[in-house]
Coordinates of C-alpha atoms in Angstrom, one line a residue:
M6 CA -18.0 24.5 -16.6
A7 CA -20.7 24.4 -19.2
S8 CA -24.2 23.9 -18.1
H9 CA -26.4 20.9 -18.9
G10 CA -28.1 22.7 -21.7
D11 CA -25.2 23.5 -23.9
T12 CA -23.0 20.4 -24.0
T13 CA -23.1 16.7 -24.5
E14 CA -22.5 14.3 -21.7
G15 CA -19.3 13.0 -23.4
G16 CA -18.0 16.5 -24.0
A17 CA -18.7 17.5 -20.4
N18 CA -17.1 14.3 -19.1
E19 CA -13.9 15.1 -21.1
E20 CA -13.9 18.8 -20.0
F21 CA -14.4 17.8 -16.3
S22 CA -11.6 15.2 -16.6
D23 CA -9.3 17.8 -18.0
I24 CA -10.1 20.1 -15.1
I25 CA -9.5 17.4 -12.5
K26 CA -6.3 16.2 -14.3
W27 CA -5.0 19.8 -14.2
R28 CA -5.9 20.0 -10.5
S29 CA -4.1 16.7 -9.7
D30 CA -1.0 17.8 -11.7
E31 CA -1.0 21.1 -9.9
H32 CA -1.1 19.4 -6.5
D33 CA 1.7 17.0 -7.6
A34 CA 3.9 20.0 -8.5
V35 CA 3.3 21.6 -5.2
Q36 CA 4.0 18.4 -3.3
K37 CA 7.2 17.9 -5.3
K38 CA 8.4 21.4 -4.3
T39 CA 7.3 21.1 -0.7
F40 CA 8.5 17.6 -0.1
T41 CA 11.9 18.5 -1.7
K42 CA 12.2 21.4 0.8
W43 CA 11.3 19.1 3.7
I44 CA 13.9 16.5 2.6
N45 CA 16.6 19.2 2.3
A46 CA 15.6 20.6 5.7
Q47 CA 16.3 17.1 7.2
F48 CA 19.6 17.0 5.3
S49 CA 20.7 20.3 6.7
K50 CA 20.4 18.8 10.2
T51 CA 22.7 15.9 9.3
G52 CA 25.1 17.7 7.0
K53 CA 24.0 15.8 3.9
T54 CA 24.1 17.2 0.4
S55 CA 20.7 18.6 -0.7
I56 CA 18.7 17.4 -3.6
K57 CA 17.4 19.4 -6.6
D58 CA 15.0 17.1 -8.5
M59 CA 13.2 14.7 -6.2
Y60 CA 12.1 12.4 -9.0
S61 CA 15.6 11.9 -10.4
D62 CA 17.8 12.3 -7.3
L63 CA 16.0 9.6 -5.3
R64 CA 16.0 7.0 -8.0
D65 CA 19.2 5.2 -7.0
G66 CA 18.1 5.0 -3.3
T67 CA 21.2 6.5 -1.8
K68 CA 19.6 9.8 -0.8
L69 CA 16.6 7.9 0.6
L70 CA 19.0 5.9 2.8
D71 CA 20.6 9.2 3.8
L72 CA 17.2 10.5 4.8
L73 CA 16.4 7.4 6.8
E74 CA 19.7 7.6 8.6
G75 CA 18.8 11.0 10.0
L76 CA 15.2 10.0 10.9
T77 CA 16.1 6.7 12.5
N78 CA 19.5 7.7 13.9
T79 CA 21.1 4.6 12.4
V80 CA 23.8 3.9 9.8
Q81 CA 22.5 2.4 6.5
T82 CA 24.9 0.7 4.2
K83 CA 24.6 1.7 0.5
E84 CA 25.6 0.1 -2.7
R85 CA 27.6 2.7 -4.7
G86 CA 27.5 1.2 -8.1
A87 CA 25.8 2.9 -11.0
T88 CA 23.8 0.0 -12.4
R89 CA 20.1 -0.6 -12.1
V90 CA 20.7 -3.6 -9.8
H91 CA 22.6 -1.4 -7.3
A92 CA 19.7 1.1 -7.4
L93 CA 17.1 -1.6 -6.9
N94 CA 19.1 -3.1 -4.0
N95 CA 19.3 0.4 -2.3
V96 CA 15.6 1.1 -2.8
N97 CA 14.6 -2.3 -1.5
K98 CA 16.7 -1.6 1.5
V99 CA 14.7 1.6 2.0
L100 CA 11.5 -0.3 1.8
Q101 CA 12.8 -2.9 4.3
V102 CA 13.8 -0.1 6.8
L103 CA 10.3 1.5 6.4
H104 CA 8.7 -1.9 7.0
Q105 CA 10.8 -2.4 10.2
N106 CA 9.6 1.0 11.4
H107 CA 6.0 0.1 10.7
V108 CA 5.5 2.6 7.9
D109 CA 2.5 1.6 5.9
L110 CA 3.1 1.5 2.1
V111 CA 0.5 0.5 -0.4
N112 CA 1.3 -0.6 -3.9
I113 CA 4.8 1.0 -3.9
G114 CA 7.7 -1.3 -5.1
G115 CA 11.4 -0.8 -5.7
T116 CA 11.0 -0.6 -9.5
D117 CA 8.5 2.3 -9.1
I118 CA 11.0 4.5 -7.4
V119 CA 14.0 3.4 -9.6
D120 CA 11.9 4.1 -12.7
G121 CA 11.1 7.6 -11.4
N122 CA 7.3 7.1 -11.1
H123 CA 6.1 10.6 -10.0
K124 CA 3.0 9.7 -8.1
L125 CA 4.5 6.7 -6.3
T126 CA 7.6 8.7 -5.4
L127 CA 5.4 11.4 -3.9
G128 CA 3.4 8.7 -2.1
L129 CA 6.6 7.2 -0.6
I130 CA 7.9 10.5 0.7
W131 CA 4.4 11.4 2.1
S132 CA 4.4 8.1 4.0
I133 CA 7.8 9.0 5.5
I134 CA 6.6 12.5 6.4
L135 CA 3.4 11.2 7.8
H136 CA 5.2 8.7 10.0
W137 CA 8.1 10.9 11.3
Q138 CA 6.8 14.5 10.8
V139 CA 3.1 13.9 11.8
K140 CA 2.5 10.8 13.8
D141 CA 5.8 10.8 15.6
I142 CA 5.4 14.4 16.8
M143 CA 1.8 13.8 17.8
K144 CA 2.0 10.3 19.3
D145 CA 2.3 11.5 23.0
I146 CA -0.8 13.8 22.8
M147 CA -2.7 11.2 20.9
S148 CA -1.9 8.7 23.6
N149 CA -2.9 11.1 26.4
L150 CA -6.2 12.0 24.8
Q151 CA -6.8 8.4 23.7
Q152 CA -7.3 9.5 20.1
N153 CA -6.0 7.8 17.0
N154 CA -6.8 10.4 14.4
S155 CA -3.8 12.8 14.1
E156 CA -5.6 15.0 11.6
K157 CA -8.5 15.6 14.0
I158 CA -6.2 16.5 16.8
L159 CA -4.2 18.9 14.6
L160 CA -7.5 20.6 13.5
S161 CA -8.6 20.8 17.1
W162 CA -5.4 22.5 18.1
V163 CA -5.6 25.0 15.2
R164 CA -9.2 25.9 16.1
Q165 CA -8.3 26.2 19.8
C166 CA -5.4 28.5 19.0
T167 CA -7.5 30.8 16.7
R168 CA -10.7 30.8 18.7
S169 CA -10.2 34.4 19.7
Y170 CA -9.9 35.6 16.1
P171 CA -13.4 36.0 14.6
E172 CA -11.9 36.4 11.1
V173 CA -10.4 32.9 11.3
N174 CA -12.6 29.9 11.0
V175 CA -10.5 26.8 10.1
L176 CA -12.7 23.9 8.9
N177 CA -10.3 21.8 6.9
F178 CA -6.7 21.7 5.7
T179 CA -7.3 23.1 2.2
T180 CA -9.6 26.1 1.6
S181 CA -9.4 27.5 5.1
W182 CA -5.7 28.4 4.7
S183 CA -5.7 30.2 1.3
D184 CA -6.2 33.7 2.7
G185 CA -3.2 33.5 5.1
L186 CA -5.2 34.4 8.2
A187 CA -5.1 31.0 9.8
F188 CA -1.2 30.8 9.8
N189 CA -1.0 34.3 11.2
G190 CA -3.6 33.6 13.8
I191 CA -1.7 30.7 15.2
L192 CA 1.5 32.7 15.3
H193 CA -0.1 35.8 16.9
H194 CA -1.8 33.6 19.5
F195 CA 1.6 32.4 20.8
R196 CA 3.7 35.5 19.8
P197 CA 1.3 38.5 20.1
E198 CA 4.2 40.9 20.6
A199 CA 5.8 39.9 17.3
F200 CA 3.3 41.8 15.0
S201 CA 0.1 43.7 14.8
W202 CA -2.9 41.6 13.9
D203 CA -4.8 44.6 12.6
Q204 CA -2.0 45.4 10.2
V205 CA -1.8 41.8 8.9
F206 CA -5.6 41.7 8.5
R207 CA -5.4 44.6 6.0
L208 CA -2.8 42.8 3.8
S209 CA -3.6 40.8 0.7
P210 CA -3.7 36.9 1.0
M211 CA -0.2 36.7 -0.7
E212 CA 1.2 39.3 1.7
R213 CA -0.3 37.6 4.7
L214 CA 1.1 34.2 3.7
N215 CA 4.6 35.7 3.1
H216 CA 4.4 37.4 6.5
A217 CA 3.4 34.2 8.3
F218 CA 6.2 32.2 6.7
T219 CA 8.7 34.9 7.5
V220 CA 7.7 35.2 11.1
A221 CA 7.7 31.4 11.5
K222 CA 11.2 31.3 10.1
D223 CA 12.6 34.2 12.2
Q224 CA 10.8 33.5 15.4
L225 CA 10.5 29.7 15.5
G226 CA 13.2 28.5 13.1
I227 CA 10.7 26.8 10.8
E228 CA 11.9 26.4 7.2
R229 CA 9.8 28.0 4.5
L230 CA 8.4 24.8 3.2
L231 CA 5.5 26.5 1.5
D232 CA 5.5 29.3 -1.1
P233 CA 2.6 31.9 -0.9
E234 CA 1.7 31.4 -4.5
D235 CA 1.0 27.7 -3.9
V236 CA -1.3 28.4 -1.0
A237 CA -3.2 31.4 -2.2
V238 CA -5.3 29.3 -4.6
Q239 CA -8.8 28.0 -4.7
L240 CA -7.8 24.5 -3.4
P241 CA -4.4 24.3 -1.7
D242 CA -2.7 21.0 -1.4
K243 CA -3.9 19.3 1.8
K244 CA -0.7 17.2 2.4
S245 CA 1.6 20.2 2.1
I246 CA -0.6 22.2 4.5
I247 CA -0.7 19.4 7.1
M248 CA 3.1 19.1 6.9
Y249 CA 3.7 22.8 7.5
V250 CA 1.1 23.1 10.3
T251 CA 2.7 20.0 12.0
S252 CA 6.0 21.9 11.9
L253 CA 4.3 24.7 13.9
F254 CA 2.7 22.2 16.2
A255 CA 6.1 20.6 16.9
V256 CA 7.6 23.8 18.3
L257 CA 4.6 25.5 20.0
P258 CA 2.7 24.5 23.1
K259 CA 0.5 21.5 22.4
D260 CA -2.4 21.8 24.8
V261 CA -5.5 20.4 23.2
S262 CA -8.7 20.1 25.2
M263 CA -11.4 17.4 24.8
D264 CA -13.9 20.2 24.2
A265 CA -11.9 21.3 21.1
I266 CA -11.9 17.7 19.8
R267 CA -15.6 17.3 20.4
E268 CA -16.2 20.6 18.5
V269 CA -14.3 19.2 15.5
E270 CA -16.3 16.0 15.7
T271 CA -19.6 18.0 15.5
L272 CA -18.5 20.2 12.6
P273 CA -21.0 20.0 9.7
R274 CA -20.2 17.1 7.5
K275 CA -19.9 19.3 4.4
F276 CA -16.7 20.7 5.6
K277 CA -14.9 17.5 6.3
A278 CA -13.1 15.5 3.6
E279 CA -11.6 12.6 5.6
D280 CA -8.9 10.5 3.9
A281 CA -10.0 6.9 4.1
V282 CA -7.3 4.4 5.1
P283 CA -6.8 1.6 2.6
G284 CA -7.7 -1.8 4.1
R285 CA -5.2 -4.5 4.8
S286 CA -5.2 -8.0 3.3
V287 CA -7.7 -10.6 4.4
Q288 CA -6.7 -13.1 7.0
Q289 CA -4.7 -16.0 5.8
N290 CA -3.4 -19.3 7.3
V291 CA -0.7 -21.7 6.4
Q292 CA -2.7 -23.8 4.0
T293 CA -5.2 -21.5 2.3
E294 CA -6.5 -18.0 2.1
D295 CA -10.2 -17.1 1.8
A296 CA -10.5 -14.2 -0.6
S297 CA -14.3 -13.9 -0.6
S298 CA -14.9 -12.2 2.7
G299 CA -13.5 -8.7 2.0
P300 CA -15.9 -5.9 1.3
R301 CA -16.5 -4.9 -2.2
P302 CA -17.2 -1.3 -3.5
E303 CA -20.8 -0.7 -4.2
T304 CA -22.8 1.7 -6.2
P305 CA -23.2 4.8 -4.1
V306 CA -26.4 6.7 -3.5
T307 CA -27.6 8.7 -6.5
E308 CA -29.9 11.6 -7.0
G309 CA -33.3 10.9 -5.4
D310 CA -31.9 8.2 -3.1
V311 CA -30.9 10.4 -0.2
E312 CA -33.1 11.8 2.4
V313 CA -32.6 15.6 2.8
G314 CA -31.0 16.3 6.1
L315 CA -31.2 19.4 8.4
L316 CA -27.7 20.8 7.8
D317 CA -27.3 23.5 5.2
V318 CA -24.8 23.0 2.4
D319 CA -23.2 25.8 0.5
L320 CA -22.1 25.7 -3.1
D321 CA -18.4 26.5 -2.4
S322 CA -17.9 23.6 0.1
Y323 CA -19.8 21.3 -2.2
Q324 CA -17.5 22.2 -5.1
T325 CA -14.4 21.8 -2.9
T326 CA -15.4 18.4 -1.7
L327 CA -16.4 17.4 -5.2
E328 CA -12.9 18.3 -6.6
E329 CA -11.2 16.4 -3.8
V330 CA -13.2 13.3 -4.5
L331 CA -12.7 13.6 -8.2
T332 CA -8.9 14.1 -7.7
W333 CA -8.8 10.9 -5.8
L334 CA -11.0 9.2 -8.4
L335 CA -8.5 10.2 -11.1
S336 CA -5.6 8.8 -9.1
A337 CA -7.5 5.5 -8.6
E338 CA -8.3 5.3 -12.3
D339 CA -4.5 5.8 -13.1
T340 CA -3.6 3.2 -10.5
L341 CA -5.9 0.7 -12.1
Q342 CA -4.8 1.5 -15.6
I343 CA -1.1 1.0 -14.9
Q344 CA -1.6 -2.4 -13.3
E345 CA 0.2 -5.0 -15.3
E346 CA -1.5 -7.6 -17.5
V347 CA -2.5 -10.7 -15.7
S348 CA 0.5 -13.0 -15.7
N349 CA 0.7 -16.7 -16.5
D350 CA 3.1 -17.4 -13.6
V351 CA 1.3 -18.5 -10.5
E352 CA 3.6 -16.7 -8.1
D353 CA 3.3 -13.4 -10.1
V354 CA -0.5 -13.8 -10.2
K355 CA -0.5 -14.2 -6.4
D356 CA 1.3 -10.9 -6.0
Q357 CA -1.1 -9.3 -8.5
F358 CA -4.0 -10.7 -6.6
H359 CA -2.8 -9.2 -3.3
T360 CA -2.0 -5.9 -4.9
H361 CA -5.5 -5.6 -6.4
E362 CA -7.1 -6.8 -3.2
A363 CA -5.5 -3.8 -1.4
F364 CA -6.8 -1.6 -4.2
M365 CA -10.3 -2.9 -3.9
M366 CA -10.2 -2.3 -0.1
E367 CA -9.2 1.3 -0.9
L368 CA -12.2 1.7 -3.2
T369 CA -14.5 0.3 -0.5
A370 CA -13.1 2.8 2.0
H371 CA -13.7 5.7 -0.3
Q372 CA -17.2 4.8 -1.5
S373 CA -18.8 6.8 1.4
S374 CA -16.9 9.9 0.2
V375 CA -18.5 9.5 -3.2
G376 CA -21.9 9.0 -1.5
N377 CA -21.4 12.1 0.6
V378 CA -20.8 14.3 -2.4
L379 CA -23.9 13.0 -4.1
Q380 CA -25.8 13.6 -0.8
A381 CA -24.5 17.1 -0.6
G382 CA -25.6 17.8 -4.2
N383 CA -29.1 16.6 -3.5
Q384 CA -29.1 18.7 -0.4
L385 CA -28.2 21.8 -2.4
I386 CA -30.9 21.2 -4.9
A387 CA -33.5 20.5 -2.2
Q388 CA -32.7 23.8 -0.4
G389 CA -34.0 25.7 -3.5
S390 CA -31.5 28.5 -3.3
L391 CA -29.8 27.8 -6.6
T392 CA -30.4 29.2 -10.0
E393 CA -31.8 26.9 -12.7
E394 CA -28.4 26.9 -14.4
E395 CA -26.6 26.0 -11.1
E396 CA -29.1 23.2 -10.5
D397 CA -28.5 21.8 -14.0
E398 CA -24.7 22.0 -13.5
I399 CA -24.9 20.1 -10.2
R400 CA -27.1 17.4 -11.6
E401 CA -24.6 17.0 -14.5
Q402 CA -21.7 16.8 -12.0
M403 CA -23.5 14.2 -9.9
S404 CA -24.2 12.2 -13.0
L405 CA -20.6 12.3 -14.2
L406 CA -19.3 11.5 -10.7
N407 CA -21.6 8.5 -10.4
S408 CA -20.8 7.4 -13.9
R409 CA -17.0 7.5 -13.3
W410 CA -17.3 5.8 -10.0
E411 CA -19.5 3.0 -11.5
N412 CA -17.0 2.5 -14.4
L413 CA -14.1 2.3 -12.0
R414 CA -16.0 -0.1 -9.7
V415 CA -17.0 -2.4 -12.6
A416 CA -13.5 -2.4 -14.1
S417 CA -12.0 -3.2 -10.8
M418 CA -14.3 -6.1 -10.2
D419 CA -13.8 -7.3 -13.7
R420 CA -10.0 -7.4 -13.0
Q421 CA -10.6 -9.1 -9.7
A422 CA -12.7 -11.8 -11.4
R423 CA -10.1 -12.3 -14.0
L424 CA -7.4 -12.6 -11.4
H425 CA -9.5 -15.1 -9.5
E426 CA -10.1 -17.2 -12.6
V427 CA -6.4 -17.3 -13.7
L428 CA -5.1 -17.9 -10.2
M429 CA -7.5 -20.8 -9.5
D430 CA -6.7 -22.3 -13.0
L431 CA -3.0 -22.0 -12.5
Q432 CA -3.2 -23.5 -9.0
Q433 CA -5.4 -26.3 -10.2
Q434 CA -2.7 -27.0 -12.8
Q435 CA -0.1 -27.1 -10.0
L436 CA -2.3 -29.6 -8.1
Q437 CA -2.8 -31.8 -11.2
Q438 CA 1.0 -31.7 -12.0
L439 CA 1.7 -32.8 -8.4
S440 CA -0.9 -35.5 -8.6
D441 CA 0.6 -36.8 -11.9
W442 CA 4.1 -36.7 -10.4
L443 CA 3.0 -38.6 -7.4
T444 CA 1.3 -41.2 -9.6
Q445 CA 4.5 -41.7 -11.6
T446 CA 6.6 -41.8 -8.4
E447 CA 4.3 -44.3 -6.7
K448 CA 4.7 -46.6 -9.8
R449 CA 8.4 -46.1 -9.6
I450 CA 8.5 -47.1 -5.9
K451 CA 6.3 -50.2 -6.7
R452 CA 8.8 -51.2 -9.4
I453 CA 11.8 -50.8 -7.1
E454 CA 10.1 -52.9 -4.4
T455 CA 9.5 -55.8 -6.8
E456 CA 13.0 -55.8 -8.2
P457 CA 15.1 -58.8 -7.2
A458 CA 17.9 -58.3 -4.6
A459 CA 21.3 -57.3 -5.9
E460 CA 23.6 -60.3 -6.5
N461 CA 26.9 -58.4 -6.0
M462 CA 28.3 -55.2 -4.7
E463 CA 28.3 -53.4 -8.1
A464 CA 24.6 -54.2 -8.6
Y465 CA 23.9 -52.9 -5.1
K466 CA 25.8 -49.6 -5.8
E467 CA 23.5 -49.2 -8.8
K468 CA 20.5 -49.5 -6.6
I469 CA 21.9 -46.8 -4.3
E470 CA 22.5 -44.5 -7.3
E471 CA 19.0 -45.1 -8.5
H472 CA 17.7 -44.1 -5.1
K473 CA 19.8 -40.9 -5.1
E474 CA 18.1 -39.9 -8.4
L475 CA 14.7 -40.4 -6.7
Q476 CA 15.9 -38.2 -3.8
N477 CA 17.0 -35.5 -6.2
D478 CA 13.6 -35.6 -8.0
L479 CA 12.0 -35.3 -4.6
E480 CA 14.0 -32.2 -3.7
V481 CA 13.0 -30.6 -7.1
E482 CA 9.3 -31.3 -6.5
Q483 CA 9.6 -29.9 -2.9
V484 CA 9.9 -26.4 -4.3
K485 CA 6.5 -26.8 -6.1
V486 CA 5.0 -28.3 -2.9
N487 CA 6.2 -25.3 -0.9
S488 CA 4.3 -23.0 -3.3
L489 CA 1.1 -25.0 -2.7
T490 CA 1.4 -24.4 1.1
H491 CA 0.6 -20.7 0.3
M492 CA -2.4 -21.3 -1.9
V493 CA -4.9 -18.5 -2.4
V494 CA -8.4 -20.0 -2.3
V495 CA -11.0 -17.9 -4.1
V496 CA -14.4 -18.8 -2.8
D497 CA -17.3 -18.3 -5.1
E498 CA -20.3 -16.7 -3.3
N499 CA -22.7 -19.3 -4.6
S500 CA -20.7 -22.4 -3.9
G501 CA -18.2 -21.3 -1.2
E502 CA -18.5 -24.1 1.3
S503 CA -18.6 -26.9 -1.2
T504 CA -15.6 -25.4 -3.1
T505 CA -13.5 -25.1 0.0
A506 CA -14.4 -28.5 1.2
A507 CA -13.5 -30.1 -2.1
L508 CA -10.2 -28.3 -2.3
E509 CA -9.3 -29.1 1.3
E510 CA -10.1 -32.8 0.6
Q511 CA -7.9 -32.6 -2.6
L512 CA -5.1 -31.0 -0.6
Q513 CA -5.4 -33.5 2.2
S514 CA -5.2 -36.4 -0.2
L515 CA -2.2 -35.0 -2.0
G516 CA -0.5 -34.2 1.3
E517 CA -1.0 -37.8 2.5
R518 CA 0.4 -39.2 -0.7
W519 CA 3.4 -36.8 -0.6
A520 CA 4.1 -37.7 3.0
A521 CA 4.0 -41.4 2.2
V522 CA 6.5 -40.9 -0.7
C523 CA 8.8 -38.9 1.5
R524 CA 8.5 -41.4 4.3
W525 CA 9.2 -44.4 2.0
T526 CA 12.2 -42.6 0.5
E527 CA 13.7 -41.9 3.9
E528 CA 13.2 -45.4 5.2
K529 CA 14.4 -47.0 2.0
W530 CA 17.6 -44.9 2.2
Q531 CA 18.3 -45.9 5.8
K532 CA 17.8 -49.6 4.8
L533 CA 20.1 -49.2 1.8
Q534 CA 22.8 -47.7 4.0
E535 CA 22.4 -50.4 6.7
V536 CA 22.7 -53.2 4.1
F537 CA 25.6 -51.4 2.4
L538 CA 27.5 -51.3 5.7
V539 CA 26.8 -55.0 6.3
W540 CA 27.9 -55.8 2.8
Q541 CA 31.1 -53.8 3.2
Q542 CA 31.8 -55.6 6.5
L543 CA 31.1 -59.0 4.8
L544 CA 33.5 -58.2 1.9
S545 CA 36.2 -57.0 4.4
D546 CA 35.8 -60.3 6.4
Q547 CA 35.9 -62.3 3.2
N548 CA 39.2 -60.6 2.2
L549 CA 40.6 -61.3 5.7
F550 CA 39.5 -64.9 5.5
R551 CA 41.1 -65.3 2.0
E552 CA 44.4 -63.8 3.3
W553 CA 44.3 -66.2 6.3
L554 CA 43.5 -69.2 4.2
A555 CA 46.2 -68.4 1.7
E556 CA 48.7 -68.0 4.6
K557 CA 47.8 -71.4 6.0
E558 CA 47.9 -73.1 2.7
G559 CA 51.4 -71.7 2.2
I560 CA 52.5 -73.2 5.5
L561 CA 51.1 -76.6 4.7
K562 CA 53.0 -76.6 1.4

């Protein structure tokens, strides 16, 4: 990293972006390899054929359904055709099964998987792993301890297992594992007869990792989901580490004390990089949805805004946390960039609105992480233990982080405002179209009511056909009315109550007019049918009378 004195801000920004992009791609490659091994480990249990390239082999949905069959112990029907439609149907079935099993998915659609989107495919598999590999294994102990953070319990378990090993100090699921001691410490704690700790301690990190994965395979039957070269790096992939440690947790004693949990809760903040959980959609009702109440991402604290705390911060942990936050920030920037242009179809815009709403909630959930990095940077500078060059570099990093966060925040709010504007405009057009249709239909009804009565059966049948046309028009309009029952009401902060009141009044008026038209149409149809039956009876009686009269006239002649 160049220091502040020998580069422009634009050049530094580009250089830093390249570093973080490389880090993100590196983690994606590790996740692809690790997740593929995990999937194949599941297939080996059920006798399914293994996959080679996760991105391409999962696109048609059949292997995903195979995976879910094993995890849910159910049979899933698959479409075997080779067309895109077959693939979409299979993947949508996968998403349906995941929804039924309460697996949380954010911004992942069937087309993303069929198109082979790398990040979203990884996200889908991680959601499956998190549900069945992590939460499912840990649900009992989480319930017993009345805890809802599986990562905290897992970290507590690891620290409890390795407490007697002074060389092991696990503070996270990234940097604490790269030297291989933590994996070996867990194994030696439960299998001390399996190997000599002193001998392992003298090995290199790569050798330690290879030793741990070999012992876990031979002694515990745990697949080698990780490769040593992917862990012996500056910042190992967190998800892959959690997945493997959970495999250890699943087959080893699971005693976790509240003291161990409390110890994790009191670890210095610098060592913890909690993953924020994206928020859910705001509350909605049958008629309208208020989209103004959700939190919005704010500008985090910047240099000089933070009071210096009492905890010491070291440069390595600051850099690690900074890279994690910037890796997430890059992913968020990519997510925002690939969002489609705002549609001109009201139903599509509603979907885009809800998708972006979830994205905004995720930004809000992560803003504290950005603030924590800036706070840690201020803390480092305030401690006075850095060289002038290191201080300049940290100030530059903080400036770049704050700038990128602010650009993302502003761009996200701009898109939100655009979606609000387009959605309200399209919905107002819908309301106006309904009002115009009701006006024309009310005139049509008034004309029908003032028409003279039919003079014969043929004229009466024409009236019935005319009414059927009205009923057909009503059914067509019903589809549009149904859309209005799921309106999204975007409330402006300055005129929220008045806007809502005016819209509710407009909807109530249209609802009453619509109900009146439907009621008149139904009642008119019943009357037409009643009169038609009477008229048919009259014609029948008339024919009978004519036949009787003709018969009597014949007798008289």
